[in-house]
CSV table of C-alpha atoms in Angstrom, one decimal:
chain,number,residue,atom,x,y,z
A,1,UNK,CA,6.8,-3.5,-5.3
A,2,UNK,CA,9.2,-4.9,-2.9
A,3,UNK,CA,8.8,-5.4,0.8
A,4,UNK,CA,10.5,-2.0,1.3
A,5,UNK,CA,7.8,-0.1,-0.6
A,6,UNK,CA,5.2,-1.6,1.7
A,7,UNK,CA,7.2,-0.5,4.8
A,8,UNK,CA,7.7,2.9,3.3
A,9,UNK,CA,4.0,3.3,2.5
A,10,UNK,CA,3.2,2.3,6.1
A,11,UNK,CA,5.6,4.8,7.5
A,12,UNK,CA,4.4,7.5,5.2
A,13,UNK,CA,0.8,6.8,6.1
A,14,UNK,CA,1.7,7.0,9.8
A,15,UNK,CA,4.1,9.9,9.6
A,16,UNK,CA,2.8,13.4,10.6
A,17,UNK,CA,4.7,15.2,7.8
A,18,UNK,CA,3.1,15.0,4.3
A,19,UNK,CA,4.6,14.1,0.9
A,20,UNK,CA,4.9,16.6,-2.0
A,21,UNK,CA,2.3,16.0,-4.8
A,22,UNK,CA,3.2,16.9,-8.4
A,23,UNK,CA,-0.5,17.5,-9.1
A,24,UNK,CA,-1.8,21.0,-8.2
A,25,UNK,CA,-4.7,20.7,-5.5
A,26,UNK,CA,-8.1,20.6,-7.1
A,27,UNK,CA,-9.2,24.2,-6.5
A,28,UNK,CA,-5.9,25.7,-7.7
A,29,UNK,CA,-6.6,25.5,-11.5
A,30,UNK,CA,-9.3,28.1,-11.2
A,31,UNK,CA,-7.3,30.4,-9.4
A,32,UNK,CA,-4.4,29.7,-11.8
A,33,UNK,CA,-6.4,30.6,-15.0
A,34,UNK,CA,-7.7,33.6,-13.5
A,35,UNK,CA,-4.3,34.6,-12.4
A,36,UNK,CA,-2.8,33.9,-15.8
A,37,UNK,CA,-5.2,36.1,-17.4
A,38,UNK,CA,-4.9,38.8,-14.9
A,39,UNK,CA,-1.1,38.5,-14.6
A,40,UNK,CA,0.0,40.8,-17.5
A,41,UNK,CA,-2.1,43.8,-16.7
A,42,UNK,CA,-1.4,43.5,-13.1
A,43,UNK,CA,2.4,43.5,-13.7
A,44,UNK,CA,2.3,46.7,-15.8
A,45,UNK,CA,0.2,48.4,-13.3
A,46,UNK,CA,2.6,47.2,-10.5
A,47,UNK,CA,5.5,48.5,-12.4
A,48,UNK,CA,3.9,51.9,-13.0
A,49,UNK,CA,2.6,52.3,-9.4
A,50,UNK,CA,4.2,51.0,-6.4
A,51,UNK,CA,7.1,49.1,-7.5
A,52,UNK,CA,8.8,52.3,-8.7
A,53,UNK,CA,10.4,52.5,-5.2
A,54,UNK,CA,13.8,51.4,-5.8
A,55,UNK,CA,14.9,48.0,-4.5
A,56,UNK,CA,18.0,48.3,-2.7
A,57,UNK,CA,20.6,45.4,-2.9
A,58,UNK,CA,21.4,44.4,0.6
A,59,UNK,CA,24.7,42.8,-0.5
A,60,UNK,CA,26.0,46.2,-1.7
A,61,UNK,CA,24.7,48.1,1.4
A,62,UNK,CA,26.4,45.4,3.8
A,63,UNK,CA,29.6,45.2,2.0
A,64,UNK,CA,29.9,48.9,1.9
A,65,UNK,CA,29.4,48.9,5.7
A,66,UNK,CA,31.9,46.1,6.0
A,67,UNK,CA,34.6,48.0,4.0
A,68,UNK,CA,34.3,50.9,6.3
A,69,UNK,CA,34.3,48.8,9.5
A,70,UNK,CA,37.3,48.3,11.7
A,71,UNK,CA,37.7,44.7,10.5
A,72,UNK,CA,38.6,45.7,7.0
A,73,UNK,CA,40.6,49.0,7.8
A,74,UNK,CA,43.9,47.6,7.0
A,75,UNK,CA,42.8,46.2,3.6
A,76,UNK,CA,40.9,49.4,2.9
A,77,UNK,CA,44.0,51.4,3.8
A,78,UNK,CA,46.1,49.5,1.5
A,79,UNK,CA,43.7,49.7,-1.3
A,80,UNK,CA,43.1,53.5,-1.1
A,81,UNK,CA,46.9,54.0,-0.9
A,82,UNK,CA,47.3,51.9,-4.0
A,83,UNK,CA,44.8,53.7,-5.8
A,84,UNK,CA,46.3,57.0,-5.0
A,85,UNK,CA,49.9,55.8,-6.0
A,86,UNK,CA,48.7,54.3,-9.3
A,87,UNK,CA,46.3,57.2,-10.4
A,88,UNK,CA,49.3,59.7,-9.6
A,89,UNK,CA,51.9,57.7,-11.2
A,90,UNK,CA,50.2,56.6,-14.5
A,91,UNK,CA,50.9,59.9,-16.2
A,92,UNK,CA,54.7,59.7,-16.4
A,93,UNK,CA,55.6,56.1,-16.4
A,94,UNK,CA,53.8,53.4,-18.2
A,95,UNK,CA,51.5,52.3,-15.3
A,96,UNK,CA,52.9,49.1,-14.5
A,97,UNK,CA,51.3,48.6,-11.0
A,98,UNK,CA,47.8,47.8,-10.6
A,99,UNK,CA,45.6,47.4,-7.5
A,100,UNK,CA,44.0,44.1,-8.3
A,101,UNK,CA,45.5,42.3,-5.4
A,102,UNK,CA,44.7,45.0,-2.9
A,103,UNK,CA,41.1,45.1,-4.4
A,104,UNK,CA,41.0,41.3,-3.8
A,105,UNK,CA,42.0,41.6,-0.2
A,106,UNK,CA,39.4,44.2,0.4
A,107,UNK,CA,36.6,42.4,-1.6
A,108,UNK,CA,37.4,39.2,0.3
A,109,UNK,CA,37.3,40.9,3.7
A,110,UNK,CA,34.1,42.7,2.8
A,111,UNK,CA,32.1,39.7,1.5
A,112,UNK,CA,33.3,37.5,4.2
A,113,UNK,CA,32.2,40.0,6.8
A,114,UNK,CA,28.8,40.5,5.2
A,115,UNK,CA,28.1,36.9,4.3
A,116,UNK,CA,26.2,35.7,7.3
A,117,UNK,CA,24.4,39.2,7.5
A,118,UNK,CA,23.4,38.9,3.8
A,119,UNK,CA,21.9,35.4,4.3
A,120,UNK,CA,19.8,36.6,7.2
A,121,UNK,CA,18.3,39.2,5.0
A,122,UNK,CA,17.7,37.1,1.8
A,123,UNK,CA,15.0,34.7,1.5
B,1,UNK,CA,89.5,-1.0,18.8
B,2,UNK,CA,88.7,1.0,15.5
B,3,UNK,CA,86.5,-1.7,14.2
B,4,UNK,CA,84.7,-1.8,17.5
B,5,UNK,CA,84.0,2.0,17.7
B,6,UNK,CA,82.7,1.8,14.1
B,7,UNK,CA,80.3,-0.8,15.2
B,8,UNK,CA,79.3,1.3,18.0
B,9,UNK,CA,78.7,4.4,15.9
B,10,UNK,CA,76.4,2.5,13.5
B,11,UNK,CA,74.6,1.2,16.5
B,12,UNK,CA,74.1,4.8,17.8
B,13,UNK,CA,72.8,5.9,14.4
B,14,UNK,CA,70.4,3.1,14.5
B,15,UNK,CA,69.5,4.1,18.0
B,16,UNK,CA,68.8,7.6,16.8
B,17,UNK,CA,66.5,6.5,14.2
B,18,UNK,CA,64.6,3.9,16.3
B,19,UNK,CA,64.0,6.2,19.2
B,20,UNK,CA,64.1,5.6,22.7
B,21,UNK,CA,63.8,1.9,23.0
B,22,UNK,CA,66.8,1.4,20.9
B,23,UNK,CA,68.7,3.9,23.0
B,24,UNK,CA,67.8,1.9,26.3
B,25,UNK,CA,68.9,-1.3,24.5
B,26,UNK,CA,72.2,0.3,23.6
B,27,UNK,CA,72.9,1.4,27.2
B,28,UNK,CA,72.2,-2.0,28.4
B,29,UNK,CA,74.2,-4.0,25.8
B,30,UNK,CA,77.1,-1.5,26.0
B,31,UNK,CA,77.4,-2.0,29.9
B,32,UNK,CA,79.7,-4.9,29.3
B,33,UNK,CA,82.1,-3.1,26.9
B,34,UNK,CA,81.6,0.7,27.4
B,35,UNK,CA,84.5,1.0,29.8
B,36,UNK,CA,86.9,1.1,26.9
B,37,UNK,CA,85.1,4.0,25.0
B,38,UNK,CA,85.3,7.7,26.0
B,39,UNK,CA,81.8,9.2,26.5
B,40,UNK,CA,83.2,12.4,24.9
B,41,UNK,CA,83.4,10.4,21.5
B,42,UNK,CA,79.9,9.1,21.9
B,43,UNK,CA,78.5,12.4,22.6
B,44,UNK,CA,80.2,14.0,19.6
B,45,UNK,CA,78.8,11.3,17.3
B,46,UNK,CA,75.5,11.8,18.6
B,47,UNK,CA,75.6,15.6,18.2
B,48,UNK,CA,77.0,15.3,14.8
B,49,UNK,CA,74.4,12.8,13.4
B,50,UNK,CA,71.5,14.8,14.9
B,51,UNK,CA,73.0,17.9,13.4
B,52,UNK,CA,73.2,16.2,10.0
B,53,UNK,CA,69.6,15.0,10.2
B,54,UNK,CA,68.4,18.4,11.1
B,55,UNK,CA,70.5,19.8,8.4
B,56,UNK,CA,69.4,17.6,5.6
B,57,UNK,CA,65.7,18.2,6.5
B,58,UNK,CA,66.3,22.0,6.4
B,59,UNK,CA,68.1,21.7,3.2
B,60,UNK,CA,65.3,19.6,1.6
B,61,UNK,CA,62.7,22.1,2.7
B,62,UNK,CA,64.9,24.9,1.2
B,63,UNK,CA,65.0,23.1,-2.1
B,64,UNK,CA,61.4,21.5,-2.5
B,65,UNK,CA,59.5,22.9,0.4
B,66,UNK,CA,57.6,26.0,-0.6
B,67,UNK,CA,55.2,25.6,-3.5
B,68,UNK,CA,56.0,27.7,-6.6
B,69,UNK,CA,53.2,30.0,-7.9
B,70,UNK,CA,53.1,30.2,-11.7
B,71,UNK,CA,50.2,32.4,-11.7
B,72,UNK,CA,49.5,35.9,-10.1
B,73,UNK,CA,46.4,36.2,-7.8
B,74,UNK,CA,44.7,37.9,-10.6
B,75,UNK,CA,45.1,35.0,-12.9
B,76,UNK,CA,43.9,32.6,-10.3
B,77,UNK,CA,40.9,34.8,-9.5
B,78,UNK,CA,39.5,35.8,-6.2
B,79,UNK,CA,38.6,32.9,-4.1
B,80,UNK,CA,34.7,33.1,-3.4
B,81,UNK,CA,33.6,33.5,0.2
B,82,UNK,CA,31.7,30.6,1.7
B,83,UNK,CA,28.0,31.5,2.1
B,84,UNK,CA,25.9,29.6,4.7
B,85,UNK,CA,23.8,28.0,2.1
B,86,UNK,CA,20.9,26.1,3.8
B,87,UNK,CA,20.5,23.4,1.3
B,88,UNK,CA,24.1,22.3,1.7
B,89,UNK,CA,23.5,21.4,5.3
B,90,UNK,CA,23.3,17.6,5.9
B,91,UNK,CA,19.7,17.4,6.8
B,92,UNK,CA,18.3,20.1,4.8
B,93,UNK,CA,16.6,20.0,1.3
B,94,UNK,CA,16.3,22.4,-1.4
B,95,UNK,CA,13.9,25.1,-0.7
B,96,UNK,CA,11.4,24.6,-3.4
B,97,UNK,CA,10.0,28.0,-3.4
B,98,UNK,CA,13.6,29.4,-4.0
B,99,UNK,CA,13.9,26.8,-6.9
B,100,UNK,CA,10.8,28.2,-8.5
B,101,UNK,CA,12.0,31.8,-8.2
B,102,UNK,CA,15.5,30.6,-9.5
B,103,UNK,CA,13.9,28.9,-12.6
B,104,UNK,CA,12.1,32.1,-13.2
B,105,UNK,CA,15.3,34.0,-13.2
B,106,UNK,CA,16.9,31.4,-15.5
B,107,UNK,CA,14.0,31.5,-17.8
B,108,UNK,CA,13.7,35.3,-18.0
B,109,UNK,CA,17.4,36.2,-17.9
B,110,UNK,CA,20.1,33.5,-18.5
B,111,UNK,CA,18.1,31.5,-21.0
B,112,UNK,CA,18.8,34.2,-23.6
B,113,UNK,CA,22.4,33.1,-23.8
B,114,UNK,CA,22.8,29.9,-21.7
B,115,UNK,CA,21.4,26.4,-22.6
B,116,UNK,CA,20.1,24.0,-19.9
B,117,UNK,CA,20.3,21.0,-22.2
B,118,UNK,CA,20.4,18.1,-19.6
B,119,UNK,CA,17.0,19.2,-17.9
B,120,UNK,CA,13.8,17.7,-19.3
B,121,UNK,CA,10.5,19.3,-18.6
B,122,UNK,CA,9.4,16.2,-16.6
B,123,UNK,CA,12.0,16.8,-13.9
B,124,UNK,CA,10.4,20.2,-13.2
B,125,UNK,CA,7.1,18.5,-12.3
B,126,UNK,CA,6.6,18.1,-8.5
B,127,UNK,CA,10.0,19.9,-7.7
B,128,UNK,CA,9.3,23.4,-9.4
B,129,UNK,CA,6.2,23.3,-11.3
B,130,UNK,CA,2.8,21.5,-11.3
B,131,UNK,CA,2.1,19.1,-14.0
B,132,UNK,CA,0.0,21.6,-15.9
B,133,UNK,CA,2.4,24.4,-15.7
B,134,UNK,CA,5.2,22.2,-17.0
B,135,UNK,CA,3.0,20.9,-19.9
B,136,UNK,CA,2.1,24.4,-20.7
B,137,UNK,CA,5.7,25.4,-20.7
B,138,UNK,CA,6.8,22.5,-22.9
B,139,UNK,CA,4.1,23.3,-25.3
B,140,UNK,CA,5.4,26.8,-25.9
B,141,UNK,CA,8.3,25.3,-27.9
B,142,UNK,CA,8.3,23.2,-31.1
B,143,UNK,CA,10.3,20.0,-31.6
B,144,UNK,CA,10.9,17.6,-34.5
B,145,UNK,CA,8.6,14.7,-35.0
B,146,UNK,CA,9.7,11.3,-36.0
B,147,UNK,CA,9.8,11.0,-39.9
B,148,UNK,CA,6.3,10.4,-41.1
B,149,UNK,CA,5.3,8.0,-43.9
B,150,UNK,CA,6.9,10.3,-46.5
B,151,UNK,CA,10.0,10.6,-44.5
B,152,UNK,CA,9.3,14.2,-43.7
B,153,UNK,CA,10.2,15.6,-40.3
B,154,UNK,CA,7.5,17.9,-39.0
B,155,UNK,CA,7.1,20.0,-36.0
B,156,UNK,CA,5.1,19.3,-33.0
B,157,UNK,CA,4.5,21.0,-29.7
B,158,UNK,CA,6.7,20.1,-26.9
B,159,UNK,CA,6.0,17.3,-24.2
B,160,UNK,CA,7.1,16.7,-20.8
B,161,UNK,CA,9.8,14.3,-22.0
B,162,UNK,CA,11.4,16.9,-24.1
B,163,UNK,CA,14.4,18.9,-23.0
B,164,UNK,CA,14.6,22.7,-22.4
B,165,UNK,CA,15.6,24.1,-25.8
B,166,UNK,CA,18.9,25.8,-26.3
B,167,UNK,CA,18.9,29.5,-27.2
B,168,UNK,CA,21.4,28.9,-30.1
B,169,UNK,CA,21.4,26.2,-32.8
B,170,UNK,CA,25.1,25.2,-32.1
B,171,UNK,CA,28.1,26.4,-30.4
B,172,UNK,CA,29.4,28.5,-33.3
B,173,UNK,CA,26.2,30.3,-33.5
B,174,UNK,CA,26.5,31.0,-29.7
B,175,UNK,CA,30.0,32.3,-30.2
B,176,UNK,CA,29.2,34.4,-33.1
B,177,UNK,CA,26.3,36.1,-31.1
B,178,UNK,CA,28.5,36.7,-28.0
B,179,UNK,CA,31.7,38.3,-29.3
B,180,UNK,CA,33.6,35.0,-29.7
B,181,UNK,CA,32.9,33.7,-26.2
B,182,UNK,CA,30.9,30.5,-25.7
B,183,UNK,CA,28.3,30.8,-22.8
B,184,UNK,CA,28.6,27.3,-21.2
B,185,UNK,CA,25.8,25.0,-20.7
B,186,UNK,CA,24.4,25.6,-17.2
B,187,UNK,CA,23.1,22.1,-16.3
B,188,UNK,CA,26.1,20.9,-14.5
B,189,UNK,CA,27.8,24.3,-13.9
B,190,UNK,CA,27.7,24.1,-10.1
B,191,UNK,CA,29.5,20.9,-10.2
B,192,UNK,CA,31.8,21.9,-13.0
B,193,UNK,CA,33.2,25.0,-11.3
B,194,UNK,CA,35.6,25.2,-8.3
B,195,UNK,CA,33.7,26.6,-5.5
B,196,UNK,CA,30.2,25.6,-6.8
B,197,UNK,CA,27.5,27.6,-5.5
B,198,UNK,CA,29.7,30.2,-3.8
B,199,UNK,CA,31.7,30.7,-7.1
B,200,UNK,CA,28.5,31.2,-9.2
B,201,UNK,CA,26.8,33.5,-6.6
B,202,UNK,CA,29.9,35.6,-6.2
B,203,UNK,CA,30.4,35.7,-9.9
B,204,UNK,CA,27.0,36.9,-10.6
B,205,UNK,CA,27.1,39.6,-7.8
B,206,UNK,CA,30.7,40.5,-7.9
B,207,UNK,CA,31.0,42.9,-10.9
B,208,UNK,CA,32.4,46.2,-9.2
B,209,UNK,CA,31.2,49.4,-10.5
B,210,UNK,CA,34.5,50.0,-12.1
B,211,UNK,CA,37.6,47.9,-12.3
B,212,UNK,CA,40.3,48.9,-9.7
B,213,UNK,CA,43.0,51.4,-10.7
B,214,UNK,CA,45.6,50.2,-13.2
B,215,UNK,CA,43.8,46.7,-14.0
B,216,UNK,CA,43.9,45.7,-17.5
B,217,UNK,CA,40.7,44.7,-19.0
B,218,UNK,CA,40.7,43.2,-22.4
B,219,UNK,CA,38.4,44.4,-25.3
B,220,UNK,CA,35.0,43.1,-25.1
B,221,UNK,CA,35.6,41.8,-21.6
B,222,UNK,CA,34.3,42.8,-18.1
B,223,UNK,CA,36.1,42.9,-15.0
B,224,UNK,CA,35.0,40.2,-12.5
B,225,UNK,CA,37.3,39.5,-9.6
B,226,UNK,CA,36.1,36.0,-9.2
B,227,UNK,CA,36.5,34.9,-12.9
B,228,UNK,CA,40.1,33.3,-13.2
B,229,UNK,CA,41.9,36.1,-15.2
B,230,UNK,CA,39.4,38.7,-14.1
B,231,UNK,CA,38.3,39.5,-17.7
B,232,UNK,CA,34.9,37.8,-18.5
B,233,UNK,CA,32.9,37.9,-21.6
B,234,UNK,CA,29.7,37.9,-19.8
B,235,UNK,CA,28.7,41.5,-18.6
B,236,UNK,CA,26.9,41.9,-15.4
B,237,UNK,CA,23.3,40.7,-16.1
B,238,UNK,CA,21.4,40.9,-12.7
B,239,UNK,CA,20.2,44.3,-11.7
B,240,UNK,CA,17.9,45.1,-9.0
B,241,UNK,CA,14.2,44.7,-9.9
B,242,UNK,CA,15.0,42.8,-13.1
B,243,UNK,CA,12.4,40.2,-12.7
B,244,UNK,CA,9.0,40.4,-10.8
B,245,UNK,CA,8.6,37.4,-8.5
B,246,UNK,CA,5.2,35.9,-8.2
B,247,UNK,CA,5.6,35.6,-4.5
B,248,UNK,CA,6.5,39.2,-4.2
B,249,UNK,CA,10.0,38.6,-2.9
B,250,UNK,CA,11.9,41.8,-3.4
B,251,UNK,CA,14.0,41.1,-6.5
B,252,UNK,CA,17.2,42.6,-5.5
B,253,UNK,CA,20.3,41.4,-7.6
B,254,UNK,CA,21.6,39.3,-4.8
B,255,UNK,CA,18.2,37.7,-4.2
B,256,UNK,CA,18.0,36.7,-7.8
B,257,UNK,CA,21.6,35.4,-7.8
B,258,UNK,CA,20.8,33.4,-4.8
B,259,UNK,CA,17.8,31.9,-6.2
B,260,UNK,CA,19.3,31.2,-9.6
B,261,UNK,CA,22.3,29.5,-8.0
B,262,UNK,CA,20.3,27.2,-5.9
B,263,UNK,CA,18.2,26.3,-9.0
B,264,UNK,CA,21.5,25.6,-10.8
B,265,UNK,CA,22.6,23.4,-8.0
B,266,UNK,CA,19.2,21.6,-8.3
B,267,UNK,CA,19.8,21.3,-12.0
B,268,UNK,CA,23.2,19.7,-11.4
B,269,UNK,CA,22.1,17.6,-8.5
B,270,UNK,CA,18.3,16.8,-8.7
B,271,UNK,CA,18.8,13.7,-6.6
B,272,UNK,CA,20.1,15.6,-3.6
B,273,UNK,CA,16.9,15.6,-1.6
B,274,UNK,CA,16.4,11.9,-2.2
B,275,UNK,CA,20.0,11.2,-1.6
B,276,UNK,CA,19.8,12.8,1.8
B,277,UNK,CA,16.6,11.0,2.7
B,278,UNK,CA,18.2,7.7,1.6
B,279,UNK,CA,21.1,8.6,4.0
B,280,UNK,CA,18.9,8.9,6.8
B,281,UNK,CA,17.1,5.7,6.0
B,282,UNK,CA,20.4,3.9,5.9
B,283,UNK,CA,21.5,5.3,9.2
B,284,UNK,CA,18.2,4.5,10.8
B,285,UNK,CA,18.1,0.9,9.7
B,286,UNK,CA,21.7,0.5,10.6
B,287,UNK,CA,21.1,1.7,14.1
B,288,UNK,CA,18.2,-0.7,14.4
B,289,UNK,CA,20.5,-3.7,13.1
B,290,UNK,CA,23.2,-2.7,15.4
B,291,UNK,CA,20.9,-2.6,18.4
B,292,UNK,CA,19.5,-6.0,17.4
B,293,UNK,CA,23.0,-7.5,17.0
B,294,UNK,CA,23.9,-6.2,20.4
B,295,UNK,CA,20.8,-7.9,21.9
B,296,UNK,CA,21.4,-11.1,20.1
B,297,UNK,CA,25.0,-11.3,21.2
B,298,UNK,CA,24.1,-10.8,24.8
B,299,UNK,CA,21.5,-13.5,24.4
B,300,UNK,CA,23.8,-16.0,23.0
B,301,UNK,CA,26.6,-15.2,25.2
B,302,UNK,CA,24.5,-15.2,28.5
B,303,UNK,CA,25.2,-18.8,29.2
B,304,UNK,CA,29.0,-18.4,28.6
B,305,UNK,CA,29.3,-15.2,30.6
B,306,UNK,CA,27.1,-16.5,33.6
B,307,UNK,CA,28.8,-19.8,34.0
B,308,UNK,CA,31.2,-20.4,36.9
B,309,UNK,CA,34.2,-23.0,36.8
B,310,UNK,CA,34.8,-24.3,40.1
B,311,UNK,CA,37.6,-26.7,41.0
B,312,UNK,CA,36.4,-29.0,43.7
B,313,UNK,CA,39.4,-30.9,44.8
B,314,UNK,CA,38.8,-34.6,46.0
B,315,UNK,CA,38.6,-34.7,49.7
B,316,UNK,CA,41.6,-36.0,51.6
B,317,UNK,CA,43.9,-36.2,48.5
B,318,UNK,CA,45.8,-33.0,49.3
B,319,UNK,CA,49.3,-34.3,48.8
B,320,UNK,CA,48.5,-34.9,45.1
B,321,UNK,CA,47.9,-31.3,44.4
B,322,UNK,CA,50.7,-28.8,43.5
B,323,UNK,CA,50.4,-25.9,45.7
C-alpha cells in the first residue's frame, strides 16, 4: 500500500463510474443454479422450435453485394473472365493458369467494401 | 591556365553538391578572375556534371531500385482487410460480453484441437467468468498431485491456479490426429501472426465455397486465401448457428469468428485494459506536473522578468559619456 493506492482508492470512491467485481452479485447464484439445471432442456427445446429459422451470415451477404457493386466491377470482370478462360482451356492443355490472383483482388475488394458495414451489424 | 580551369571545375562540382550558398560564393569569388574563362565552358561543365549525377541515380535505381518478389501472391497469402476493431482504439477496452462469448466458442469449437496453454483459470476470473463459474470449470478437469508419502502421483480436481488443459498429450499426438498438421497453441496466436486480429478473423471466415478455377489444393488441405500458400490443414470450423450464446446473440459464423478473435486477443494481451488505463494515468499526471512547472517557473522568474534596468547618468557630466 503506497501513497498511490491511497490516491487511487480516493479517486475510485469519488468517481461516478464503477469498478468490475470478480464476485458475482449476491442474488445471482440462485439464478445461476436454476439456470444451470434448466439450461440443457431449454437448449434442446430451443433448437427444435424457434431456432430452426436459419441464421444468415451477414458477412457473406454483404460481400456478395459488394462483389456485384460498381466498386468491384473491374475485379469481378477479370475474375469471371479468368474462370471462363481456365475452365475452357483445362481440357486440352495441362491447365497451367489459375485464377488465384484474380480471386485475391476480388476478395480483397469485397471484404474491404463490406468491413465497416459488417462491423455495424455484428455485436 | 589549364591548372586554373581544373581548379575552377572542381569548385563548380563542389558548388553543385553544396547547393545555392556555394554557388553564390563561387560567383563572388570568381569575380576577380572570371574574365579569363569563357562562360560557355562553365555552362558545359555544369550541364555535364548534372547529367552525370542524374544518370548515376537512374542507373542505381535501375540496378537496385525495385524490390524482387521471390514469391507469387498465392504463396504470400491474401493480405487481410483491416476491420474497425473497437478494442484496438486508444481509449477503448475489451468488450467483456464479447470475451465471454469468444471463450464459449473457444471451449466448444477450437478446444477440440487447439491448446491454450498459457492461460490459467484464475485469469478468467473477473474478466470473463465469475469466481464460482471459473472454479466449477477448473474442477471439471483432473490434474496431477504432488507425490504423496509413498511417492505416488495421484489425481485431483483442478483449481483456479491450474492452466487450461491441452486437447492432446503432446505435439506428436496432435499431429497424428490431424493428418500430420500441428494445430498451434492459441495463447499468443494474435501476437504471433502478421495481421493479428484481422488475420485470424479473415482466416476463420475466409474459406470460399470452392477454390477458384485452376487453383492447386494439396491432398488433405483446404483452400484459404489468407493462409500463406493458400493450402491449410484446418478445414472450415465455424458454421452459422454452431454454438448457442447465452445472451442470445445470433451465432452467425462471422459473429463467432469476431468473438473468438477478440477473446484470443485478450488471451495474448490480458494486460491491455490496465495498460491503457495506466497510459491515461501517466498522461494525466504529466499534464498536472507540466502545469505546475509552468506556474513555478513564472513565479521564480517574476522578479527577473519585471525588473527594469535604468541608466541614470550623473548630472552635468555629459562630456564623459560616449554618445
